[in-house]
Coordinates of C-alpha atoms in Angstrom, one line a residue:
M1 CA 59.4 -21.8 59.2
P2 CA 59.3 -21.7 55.0
E3 CA 57.5 -24.4 53.5
L4 CA 56.9 -26.6 50.3
P5 CA 55.7 -23.0 48.5
E6 CA 58.3 -20.6 49.9
V7 CA 61.0 -23.2 49.5
E8 CA 59.6 -24.3 45.9
T9 CA 60.0 -20.8 44.9
I10 CA 63.4 -19.8 46.8
C11 CA 64.8 -23.0 43.8
R12 CA 63.2 -21.6 41.3
T13 CA 64.1 -17.8 41.7
L14 CA 68.2 -19.4 42.4
R15 CA 68.1 -21.9 39.3
P16 CA 68.8 -19.1 36.7
H17 CA 71.8 -17.6 38.8
L18 CA 72.9 -21.0 40.3
E19 CA 72.6 -23.7 37.5
G20 CA 75.8 -24.4 34.9
Q21 CA 77.9 -21.7 37.5
V22 CA 80.9 -22.7 39.1
L23 CA 81.5 -22.3 43.0
G24 CA 84.6 -20.8 44.2
A25 CA 85.5 -20.2 47.5
A26 CA 83.3 -20.5 49.8
D27 CA 83.2 -18.3 53.7
L28 CA 81.6 -21.0 56.5
L29 CA 81.3 -18.4 59.1
R30 CA 79.5 -21.4 61.4
P31 CA 81.1 -24.2 60.6
E32 CA 78.2 -25.9 63.3
I33 CA 75.3 -25.9 60.9
W34 CA 77.0 -28.8 58.8
Q35 CA 75.9 -31.9 60.3
N36 CA 77.6 -34.7 58.9
A37 CA 80.9 -33.4 57.7
G38 CA 83.3 -30.7 58.8
A39 CA 83.7 -26.8 57.3
D40 CA 86.6 -27.8 55.7
T41 CA 85.5 -31.4 54.3
V42 CA 82.7 -29.4 52.9
L43 CA 85.0 -26.5 51.0
R44 CA 87.0 -28.9 49.5
G45 CA 83.6 -30.7 47.9
I46 CA 82.4 -27.8 46.7
R47 CA 85.1 -25.9 45.3
G48 CA 85.9 -25.6 41.7
R49 CA 82.1 -27.8 40.6
A50 CA 80.3 -26.3 38.7
V51 CA 75.6 -26.6 40.4
Q52 CA 73.9 -29.0 37.7
R53 CA 71.0 -28.9 39.1
V54 CA 68.9 -27.1 42.3
L55 CA 66.4 -28.8 43.6
R56 CA 63.5 -29.3 46.5
R57 CA 62.5 -32.3 48.3
G58 CA 60.1 -31.3 51.3
K59 CA 61.5 -28.6 52.3
Y60 CA 64.9 -29.1 52.2
I61 CA 66.8 -27.3 48.9
V62 CA 69.3 -29.2 47.0
W63 CA 72.1 -28.8 44.7
E64 CA 73.5 -31.3 42.7
L65 CA 77.1 -30.5 42.0
E66 CA 79.1 -31.9 38.9
G67 CA 81.0 -34.7 39.5
G68 CA 78.7 -36.5 42.0
P69 CA 78.8 -34.4 45.7
V70 CA 75.4 -33.2 47.2
L71 CA 74.9 -29.7 49.3
V72 CA 71.4 -29.5 51.2
L73 CA 70.3 -26.8 53.3
H74 CA 67.6 -26.7 55.3
L75 CA 66.4 -23.3 56.4
R76 CA 64.4 -24.0 59.3
M77 CA 62.4 -21.2 61.3
T78 CA 64.4 -18.3 59.7
G79 CA 66.7 -19.2 57.1
H80 CA 67.1 -16.8 54.1
L81 CA 69.0 -18.4 51.2
F82 CA 69.7 -15.6 48.3
F83 CA 71.5 -14.5 45.4
V84 CA 73.7 -11.2 44.9
A85 CA 74.5 -10.1 41.6
G86 CA 78.0 -8.8 42.7
V87 CA 79.9 -9.0 46.0
E88 CA 78.1 -7.6 49.3
P89 CA 80.0 -8.2 53.0
A90 CA 78.5 -10.8 55.3
G91 CA 75.6 -9.8 58.0
K92 CA 75.9 -10.0 61.5
Y93 CA 73.2 -13.4 61.2
T94 CA 75.2 -14.8 57.8
A95 CA 76.0 -18.2 57.9
A96 CA 77.6 -19.0 54.9
V97 CA 78.6 -17.2 51.7
F98 CA 79.3 -19.0 48.5
W99 CA 80.9 -17.2 45.7
L100 CA 80.3 -17.9 42.0
D101 CA 83.0 -17.7 38.9
S102 CA 80.5 -15.3 37.3
G103 CA 81.0 -12.7 40.0
G104 CA 77.9 -13.1 42.0
Q105 CA 77.1 -14.7 45.7
V106 CA 74.7 -16.7 47.6
H107 CA 74.2 -15.8 51.1
F108 CA 72.7 -18.0 53.8
E109 CA 71.6 -16.1 56.5
D110 CA 70.0 -17.4 59.9
V111 CA 68.6 -14.9 62.6
R112 CA 67.4 -17.3 65.1
R113 CA 70.5 -20.3 64.0
F114 CA 68.3 -22.9 63.5
G115 CA 69.1 -23.9 59.7
V116 CA 71.5 -26.4 58.8
G117 CA 73.3 -28.5 56.0
Y118 CA 74.8 -31.8 55.2
F119 CA 77.3 -32.5 52.1
W120 CA 77.3 -35.8 50.6
P121 CA 80.6 -37.0 48.3
Q122 CA 78.5 -38.8 45.6
G123 CA 75.5 -41.3 45.6
D124 CA 71.9 -40.7 45.8
W125 CA 71.2 -38.4 47.9
R126 CA 67.4 -39.4 48.4
R127 CA 68.8 -42.5 50.1
L128 CA 70.6 -40.4 52.7
P129 CA 69.2 -39.3 56.2
P130 CA 67.3 -37.3 56.8
L131 CA 66.0 -37.0 53.1
C132 CA 65.3 -40.9 53.5
D133 CA 62.5 -40.9 55.6
L134 CA 60.7 -38.0 54.3
G135 CA 57.5 -38.9 53.2
V136 CA 55.5 -38.7 49.7
E137 CA 55.6 -35.3 47.3
P138 CA 52.0 -34.0 47.4
L139 CA 52.2 -32.4 44.2
S140 CA 53.5 -35.6 42.8
G141 CA 51.5 -38.4 41.5
D142 CA 52.3 -40.6 44.5
F143 CA 50.1 -38.2 46.3
T144 CA 46.8 -39.6 45.7
P145 CA 43.8 -40.2 47.2
A146 CA 44.2 -43.7 47.8
F147 CA 47.5 -43.2 49.3
L148 CA 46.0 -40.6 52.1
A149 CA 43.1 -43.2 52.8
E150 CA 45.2 -45.8 53.6
K151 CA 47.4 -43.3 56.0
C152 CA 44.3 -42.4 57.7
R153 CA 42.4 -45.7 58.0
G154 CA 42.8 -47.0 61.4
S155 CA 44.5 -43.4 63.2
R156 CA 43.7 -41.8 65.8
R157 CA 45.7 -39.0 65.0
T158 CA 44.1 -35.3 64.2
I159 CA 44.2 -35.1 60.9
K160 CA 46.5 -32.1 61.3
S161 CA 49.1 -33.6 62.6
L162 CA 48.6 -36.3 60.3
L163 CA 49.3 -33.9 57.2
M164 CA 52.0 -32.1 59.0
D165 CA 54.2 -35.2 59.8
Q166 CA 57.7 -35.1 57.3
Q167 CA 57.2 -38.8 57.3
I168 CA 53.8 -39.0 55.5
V169 CA 53.8 -36.3 53.0
A170 CA 56.7 -34.0 53.1
G171 CA 56.8 -30.4 52.5
I172 CA 52.8 -29.3 54.6
G173 CA 53.5 -27.3 57.6
N174 CA 50.8 -25.3 59.9
I175 CA 50.3 -23.0 57.2
Y176 CA 49.0 -24.7 54.6
A177 CA 47.8 -27.4 56.8
D178 CA 44.8 -24.9 58.0
E179 CA 44.2 -23.4 54.9
A180 CA 44.0 -27.0 53.0
L181 CA 41.8 -28.2 55.8
F182 CA 39.2 -25.0 55.3
T183 CA 39.3 -25.2 51.6
A184 CA 38.3 -29.4 52.0
G185 CA 35.7 -28.2 55.5
I186 CA 37.2 -30.3 57.8
H187 CA 37.5 -29.8 61.1
P188 CA 41.6 -29.9 62.3
A189 CA 41.3 -31.8 65.5
R190 CA 39.3 -34.5 63.6
P191 CA 40.6 -38.0 64.1
A192 CA 42.3 -39.0 60.8
G193 CA 40.4 -42.6 60.7
S194 CA 37.2 -40.5 61.2
L195 CA 37.1 -39.3 58.0
A196 CA 35.0 -40.8 55.0
L197 CA 36.1 -41.3 51.5
P198 CA 34.4 -38.3 49.8
E199 CA 36.4 -36.3 52.5
I200 CA 39.6 -38.0 52.1
Q201 CA 39.1 -37.4 48.1
R202 CA 38.5 -33.7 48.9
L203 CA 41.0 -33.3 50.8
Q204 CA 43.3 -34.3 48.7
H205 CA 42.5 -32.1 45.9
S206 CA 42.8 -29.0 48.4
V207 CA 46.2 -29.8 49.6
V208 CA 47.5 -29.5 46.0
Q209 CA 45.2 -26.3 44.7
V210 CA 46.2 -24.9 47.9
L211 CA 49.9 -25.5 47.2
Q212 CA 49.8 -25.0 43.8
E213 CA 48.0 -21.8 44.1
A214 CA 50.7 -20.3 47.0
I215 CA 53.8 -21.7 44.6
Q216 CA 51.9 -19.5 41.9
K217 CA 51.9 -16.5 44.1
R218 CA 55.7 -17.2 45.3
G219 CA 55.0 -18.0 48.8
T220 CA 53.4 -16.5 52.4
S221 CA 56.0 -13.6 53.7
I222 CA 54.4 -12.7 57.3
R223 CA 57.3 -11.9 59.2
N224 CA 60.8 -12.6 57.3
Y225 CA 60.6 -14.9 54.4
A226 CA 62.1 -14.2 50.9
D227 CA 62.4 -15.8 48.0
G228 CA 66.3 -16.5 46.1
E229 CA 66.3 -12.7 45.2
G230 CA 64.9 -11.0 47.7
N231 CA 61.7 -10.4 46.9
P232 CA 58.2 -11.3 49.1
G233 CA 55.5 -13.7 48.2
Q234 CA 52.0 -13.0 48.0
M235 CA 49.9 -15.6 48.9
Q236 CA 49.7 -13.8 52.7
D237 CA 47.1 -11.6 51.0
H238 CA 44.9 -14.7 49.6
L239 CA 45.2 -16.5 53.2
K240 CA 41.6 -17.8 54.2
V241 CA 42.4 -18.8 58.3
Y242 CA 46.2 -18.9 58.7
G243 CA 46.8 -15.9 61.3
R244 CA 42.8 -14.3 60.9
E245 CA 41.6 -15.4 64.6
G246 CA 38.4 -13.5 64.7
E247 CA 38.0 -12.5 61.5
A248 CA 35.0 -13.2 59.9
C249 CA 35.3 -15.8 57.8
A250 CA 35.1 -15.5 53.9
R251 CA 32.9 -18.6 53.3
C252 CA 30.0 -18.2 55.9
G253 CA 30.9 -14.9 57.7
H254 CA 31.5 -16.4 60.8
P255 CA 33.5 -15.5 63.4
L256 CA 37.0 -17.5 62.9
Q257 CA 38.4 -19.4 66.3
R258 CA 42.3 -21.0 66.9
M259 CA 42.9 -23.8 69.1
R260 CA 45.7 -26.0 70.2
V261 CA 46.2 -29.2 67.7
G262 CA 49.0 -31.4 68.1
G263 CA 51.0 -28.6 70.2
R264 CA 50.4 -26.0 66.7
S265 CA 48.0 -23.0 66.6
S266 CA 45.3 -23.5 64.2
V267 CA 42.4 -21.2 63.2
F268 CA 39.8 -22.9 61.5
C269 CA 35.9 -21.8 61.3
P270 CA 33.7 -24.2 63.4
R271 CA 30.6 -23.4 61.0
C272 CA 32.1 -24.5 57.8
Q273 CA 34.2 -27.1 59.4
P274 CA 32.2 -28.7 61.9
E275 CA 34.1 -31.1 64.8
T276 CA 32.6 -34.8 63.7
T277 CA 33.2 -37.6 65.9
P278 CA 33.0 -41.4 64.7
L279 CA 30.2 -43.8 66.3
A280 CA 31.6 -46.3 68.8
G281 CA 31.4 -49.1 66.9
Q282 CA 31.2 -47.7 63.2
P283 CA 34.6 -46.7 62.1
G284 CA 35.0 -43.8 59.6
A285 CA 30.8 -42.5 60.7
R286 CA 29.9 -39.0 60.1
T287 CA 28.2 -36.5 61.3
F288 CA 26.1 -34.1 59.7
C289 CA 24.1 -31.2 60.0
G290 CA 21.0 -30.8 62.5
G291 CA 23.6 -33.7 64.7
R292 CA 22.4 -37.1 62.7
R293 CA 25.1 -39.4 62.2
R294 CA 25.1 -41.6 59.3
P295 CA 27.6 -44.5 58.3
A296 CA 30.6 -43.4 56.1
L297 CA 29.4 -43.4 52.2
D298 CA 30.8 -46.4 50.2
P299 CA 33.2 -45.6 47.1
P300 CA 31.2 -43.2 44.6
A301 CA 29.7 -44.7 41.4
G302 CA 27.2 -43.4 39.3
L303 CA 23.9 -44.7 37.6
S304 CA 25.0 -44.6 34.0
A305 CA 28.1 -45.9 32.4
P306 CA 31.0 -44.6 33.8
V307 CA 32.9 -41.4 33.2
P308 CA 36.8 -41.4 31.9
G309 CA 38.7 -41.0 35.0
R310 CA 36.2 -42.0 37.4
A311 CA 36.1 -43.7 40.4
T312 CA 34.0 -47.4 40.7
G313 CA 32.3 -49.4 43.4
P314 CA 28.9 -50.6 45.2
E315 CA 26.1 -48.5 44.5
P316 CA 26.6 -46.0 48.0
A317 CA 24.5 -46.9 50.9
A318 CA 23.1 -43.9 50.4
A319 CA 21.6 -44.1 47.1
R320 CA 20.3 -47.7 48.0
R321 CA 17.8 -46.6 50.9
A322 CA 14.8 -44.6 50.8
P323 CA 15.1 -41.3 53.4
A324 CA 15.1 -42.2 56.6
G325 CA 11.9 -41.4 58.4
R326 CA 11.5 -37.9 59.3
T327 CA 15.2 -37.1 59.2
G328 CA 14.8 -36.9 55.3
L329 CA 17.5 -36.9 53.3
L330 CA 19.4 -33.7 52.1
V331 CA 21.0 -33.7 48.5
G332 CA 23.3 -31.6 47.0
L333 CA 23.1 -31.3 43.0
T334 CA 26.0 -29.9 40.9
G335 CA 27.9 -30.1 38.2
G336 CA 30.0 -28.0 35.8
I337 CA 28.7 -25.1 33.7
A338 CA 27.0 -26.0 30.4
S339 CA 26.2 -29.4 31.7
G340 CA 23.3 -29.2 32.2
K341 CA 22.3 -29.1 35.7
S342 CA 19.0 -27.3 35.6
T343 CA 17.5 -29.6 33.3
V344 CA 17.7 -32.2 35.8
S345 CA 17.0 -29.5 39.0
R346 CA 13.7 -29.3 36.2
L347 CA 12.7 -32.8 36.2
L348 CA 13.3 -33.0 40.1
Q349 CA 11.0 -30.1 40.5
E350 CA 8.4 -31.2 38.1
A351 CA 8.5 -34.5 40.0
G352 CA 7.8 -32.9 43.2
V353 CA 10.8 -32.5 44.7
P354 CA 11.4 -29.1 46.9
V355 CA 14.9 -27.7 44.9
V356 CA 16.3 -24.7 46.7
D357 CA 18.5 -23.2 44.1
A358 CA 21.5 -21.0 44.8
D359 CA 21.6 -19.1 41.5
Q360 CA 18.2 -17.6 41.9
L361 CA 19.3 -16.5 45.8
A362 CA 22.3 -14.9 44.4
H363 CA 20.4 -13.4 41.0
A364 CA 18.0 -11.7 44.2
A365 CA 21.0 -10.6 45.7
L366 CA 22.1 -9.0 43.1
E367 CA 18.6 -7.2 42.6
P368 CA 19.0 -3.3 42.9
G369 CA 19.3 -1.9 46.1
T370 CA 20.2 -4.6 47.6
P371 CA 23.3 -4.5 50.0
V372 CA 24.8 -6.9 48.3
Y373 CA 24.2 -5.1 45.0
R374 CA 25.5 -1.9 46.9
A375 CA 28.8 -3.7 47.5
V376 CA 29.2 -5.4 44.4
L377 CA 28.8 -1.9 42.8
Q378 CA 31.2 -0.4 45.2
R379 CA 33.8 -2.7 44.4
F380 CA 33.4 -3.2 40.2
G381 CA 32.0 0.1 39.5
T382 CA 29.8 1.0 37.3
E383 CA 31.4 -0.2 34.2
I384 CA 29.3 -3.4 35.1
L385 CA 25.6 -1.8 35.0
A386 CA 23.3 -2.5 32.1
G387 CA 22.9 0.4 29.5
S388 CA 25.6 2.7 28.2
E389 CA 24.9 5.8 30.2
A390 CA 27.5 7.0 32.8
D391 CA 26.7 7.4 36.5
T392 CA 27.3 10.1 38.3
G393 CA 29.6 10.6 41.2
A394 CA 26.5 11.7 43.4
A395 CA 24.4 8.4 42.1
V396 CA 27.0 6.0 42.6
A397 CA 27.6 7.1 46.4
E398 CA 24.4 7.1 46.8
A399 CA 23.5 3.5 45.3
T400 CA 26.9 2.5 47.6
A401 CA 25.7 4.0 51.0
G402 CA 22.0 3.3 50.5
T403 CA 20.6 6.7 50.7
G404 CA 19.3 9.3 47.6
P405 CA 16.8 7.9 45.3
A406 CA 19.5 5.0 44.2
A407 CA 18.7 3.2 47.7
G408 CA 15.7 1.3 46.3
Q409 CA 14.9 -0.2 43.0
E410 CA 13.6 2.5 41.4
G411 CA 15.5 5.2 39.1
L412 CA 18.2 2.3 39.6
R413 CA 19.9 0.7 36.8
P414 CA 20.3 -3.2 37.0
I415 CA 23.7 -5.1 37.1
D416 CA 24.4 -6.2 33.8
R417 CA 25.1 -10.3 34.5
R418 CA 27.0 -10.7 31.2
R419 CA 29.4 -7.7 31.6
L420 CA 29.8 -8.6 35.2
G421 CA 30.4 -12.3 34.0
E422 CA 33.0 -11.5 31.7
L423 CA 35.2 -9.6 34.1
V424 CA 35.3 -12.2 36.6
F425 CA 35.8 -15.3 34.7
S426 CA 38.9 -13.7 33.4
D427 CA 39.9 -12.4 36.7
A428 CA 40.6 -14.6 39.3
Q429 CA 40.8 -12.0 42.2
A430 CA 37.6 -10.3 40.6
R431 CA 35.7 -13.9 41.0
R432 CA 37.3 -14.3 44.5
D433 CA 36.1 -10.9 45.6
L434 CA 32.5 -11.3 44.1
E435 CA 32.2 -14.9 45.7
A436 CA 33.3 -13.2 49.4
L437 CA 30.3 -10.8 48.2
V438 CA 27.5 -13.1 46.9
H439 CA 28.4 -16.2 48.8
P440 CA 27.3 -15.6 52.3
W441 CA 24.5 -14.2 51.6
V442 CA 23.2 -17.3 49.6
Q443 CA 24.4 -19.5 52.4
R444 CA 23.2 -17.6 55.1
Q445 CA 19.4 -18.3 52.9
M446 CA 20.1 -21.8 52.2
E447 CA 20.8 -22.3 55.6
E448 CA 17.1 -20.8 56.7
A449 CA 15.5 -23.2 53.9
V450 CA 17.1 -26.4 55.1
D451 CA 16.2 -25.5 58.8
A452 CA 13.0 -25.0 57.5
W453 CA 12.5 -28.3 55.9
R454 CA 13.9 -30.3 59.0
R455 CA 11.5 -28.6 61.3
R456 CA 8.9 -29.5 58.9
R457 CA 10.0 -33.4 58.8
A458 CA 10.3 -33.2 62.2
Q459 CA 6.8 -32.1 63.1
K460 CA 4.5 -33.2 60.4
P461 CA 7.1 -35.7 58.4
A462 CA 4.0 -36.8 56.4
E463 CA 3.2 -33.7 55.1
A464 CA 7.0 -32.8 54.4
A465 CA 8.9 -33.6 51.5
P466 CA 11.3 -36.7 52.2
V467 CA 14.2 -35.4 50.1
L468 CA 15.0 -31.8 49.9
V469 CA 17.8 -30.6 46.8
L470 CA 20.2 -28.1 47.0
D471 CA 21.1 -26.9 43.7
V472 CA 24.3 -25.4 44.0
P473 CA 27.1 -24.7 40.9
L474 CA 30.2 -24.4 43.2
L475 CA 29.2 -27.0 45.7
F476 CA 32.7 -28.1 46.4
E477 CA 34.3 -25.2 46.4
A478 CA 31.6 -23.9 48.7
G479 CA 32.5 -26.4 51.1
W480 CA 28.8 -27.7 51.0
D481 CA 29.6 -31.4 50.1
G482 CA 30.4 -31.6 53.8
R483 CA 26.8 -30.6 54.8
V484 CA 24.4 -33.0 52.4
D485 CA 23.8 -36.6 52.5
Q486 CA 24.4 -37.1 49.1
V487 CA 26.1 -35.7 46.1
V488 CA 24.5 -35.9 42.5
V489 CA 26.6 -34.5 39.9
V490 CA 25.3 -33.9 36.5
Y491 CA 28.1 -35.0 34.0
A492 CA 28.0 -33.8 30.3
P493 CA 31.3 -34.3 27.8
P494 CA 33.5 -31.0 27.4
E495 CA 32.7 -31.0 23.5
V496 CA 29.1 -31.0 24.7
Q497 CA 29.4 -28.5 27.6
L498 CA 31.6 -26.2 24.6
R499 CA 29.0 -26.4 22.2
R500 CA 26.1 -25.7 24.6
L501 CA 28.3 -21.9 25.8
Q502 CA 28.5 -21.4 22.2
E503 CA 24.9 -21.7 21.3
R504 CA 23.1 -20.5 24.2
D505 CA 25.8 -17.7 25.5
G506 CA 26.8 -16.4 22.2
L507 CA 30.4 -16.7 23.3
S508 CA 33.7 -17.9 20.9
L509 CA 35.4 -20.8 21.1
E510 CA 38.5 -19.8 23.5
Q511 CA 35.4 -18.1 25.7
A512 CA 34.0 -21.5 26.2
R513 CA 37.1 -22.4 26.9
Q514 CA 38.1 -19.9 29.8
R515 CA 34.6 -20.5 31.1
L516 CA 35.5 -24.0 31.5
R517 CA 38.9 -23.7 33.0
A518 CA 37.7 -20.8 35.7
Q519 CA 35.9 -24.0 37.6
W520 CA 37.1 -27.2 39.2
P521 CA 37.6 -30.0 36.3
L522 CA 34.2 -31.6 35.7
E523 CA 35.6 -35.0 35.9
D524 CA 37.2 -34.3 39.7
K525 CA 33.8 -33.7 40.6
V526 CA 32.3 -36.9 39.3
R527 CA 35.2 -38.5 41.4
R528 CA 33.8 -37.2 44.5
A529 CA 29.9 -37.9 43.7
H530 CA 27.8 -40.6 45.1
V531 CA 25.2 -40.3 41.9
V532 CA 26.4 -39.5 38.8
I533 CA 23.7 -38.5 35.8
Q534 CA 24.8 -38.7 32.3
N535 CA 23.7 -35.7 30.8
G536 CA 25.5 -35.5 26.9
G537 CA 22.5 -37.2 25.7
T538 CA 18.3 -36.6 25.0
V539 CA 16.5 -35.2 27.5
E540 CA 14.3 -37.9 27.6
E541 CA 17.2 -40.3 28.3
T542 CA 18.3 -37.5 31.5
R543 CA 14.7 -37.9 32.6
R544 CA 14.5 -42.2 33.2
Q545 CA 17.7 -41.7 34.7
V546 CA 16.5 -39.0 37.0
E547 CA 12.9 -41.5 37.5
E548 CA 15.9 -44.3 38.6
L549 CA 17.0 -42.2 41.1
L550 CA 13.5 -41.0 42.7
K551 CA 13.1 -44.4 43.2
R552 CA 16.4 -44.9 44.5
W553 CA 15.2 -42.4 46.8
G554 CA 12.2 -44.0 48.0
M555 CA 10.0 -41.4 46.3
T556 CA 7.5 -43.5 44.1
D557 CA 4.6 -42.0 42.7
D558 CA 2.6 -42.6 45.3
T559 CA 5.0 -40.9 48.0
R560 CA 5.5 -37.9 46.4
P561 CA 3.7 -34.3 47.7
G562 CA 0.4 -34.2 46.7
A563 CA -0.2 -37.5 45.5
R564 CA -2.4 -38.8 48.6

């Protein structure tokens, strides 16, 4: 069934052909599709009236006509609404043809004959059934984390069923529910009431992100969807989980699985979207990696003055308490580009806190001779290599195949990370391709480091660090915020980020702005954080905040590794 992005794309492609045009004759070939009026009433009501606006409400297409009448169409499973510049005869599955005084036509075809139409002579069409029963628009200002949290509170429905309930959120169907839940790292069968506030915030952002991307790519054409001009969409080439059962997860490489949720087929990654259930007597409890359960976190709060647009509230329980005995505290450290995250990471390491740096792992993955190096070279070509000389075709073939002198590090030029960065920050698809090659390897290394730390904590807790920090620039984008006990975000004002990028990397102002636009807005990360460290001032100011954080973790001078 066409969902919000497909219906929005149809409306956008029909507007230039319909708005301002007068409807002439109409061939209503299947009168039974009209639900609240006879075909004759519809014909009399629309003839001679100009189409003032073409709108979307949920999955409904709305034509507002001159003088007040409104025509509404719902495509259901196989409906197709498209403009014809000239005159085209009705086909076998044509339900209606609308003639325009300009000489063009709009055809409504429906192979399975589930599509329906409504006609209202006048009045506010939003108050008339079935439109009056629709929930909020997910791309409107009404769809907020607070709204979603209210709908989830106490609900035993699966979160996927809740997202697809048109009386709660209008326009989301099976495709984009699966995609949004994957992006947010949430299992489709999770009870909605079990989601903690950071998960709800992440899901709300993911819904908006996925729908906007799908509209940008003009919808998903899997079977017979086409836009209002007859062109297919491109989103089917960018779906992460829907229709990809058995394929490798784009994020971690684990095979995707399929299950039934609310009577609908659902595809998900069991590793990136772990199934968790609330503890008895603890609504909203969460299960973290390793099978340990912790209560849901309180609303986010930071270490310093509020950032504009940032959530406020009591200090989270995870930040107040000391690491819990043998289990320890797993912390995710992230921020925006040039926010000063590396400074915070260094200060933590100086204080004896072990840090697993995803950037260092990614650098190691791109070293000459590694499998990731060969895959990246095969995808992007020799222009990303250091030096100006050109490789021969034989040398490139050897490097990508892992044979010959280029199979090892000796004699093989390294990747010029500056060139690679310029490429991927200017091309969204190139960035996604690079992430798909590098991230699975980095994730495996991080998982191994976490497992090793947990084993040490379980076997000899007094000798292992009570806190392990994962320094991950794309923590939220990769879904790792759902795998850690606490998220620390390093914040710097945008003007500071821009200045640092220009001074540190030698970028122009526009190049620096492009780097910032290519990432999640830092303010969004702040809203999803448990702790925020302000890093727009001096190093000493940042150091004081890090010391305060260590105290909250229970890491006083005499409890840090090496103090005994």
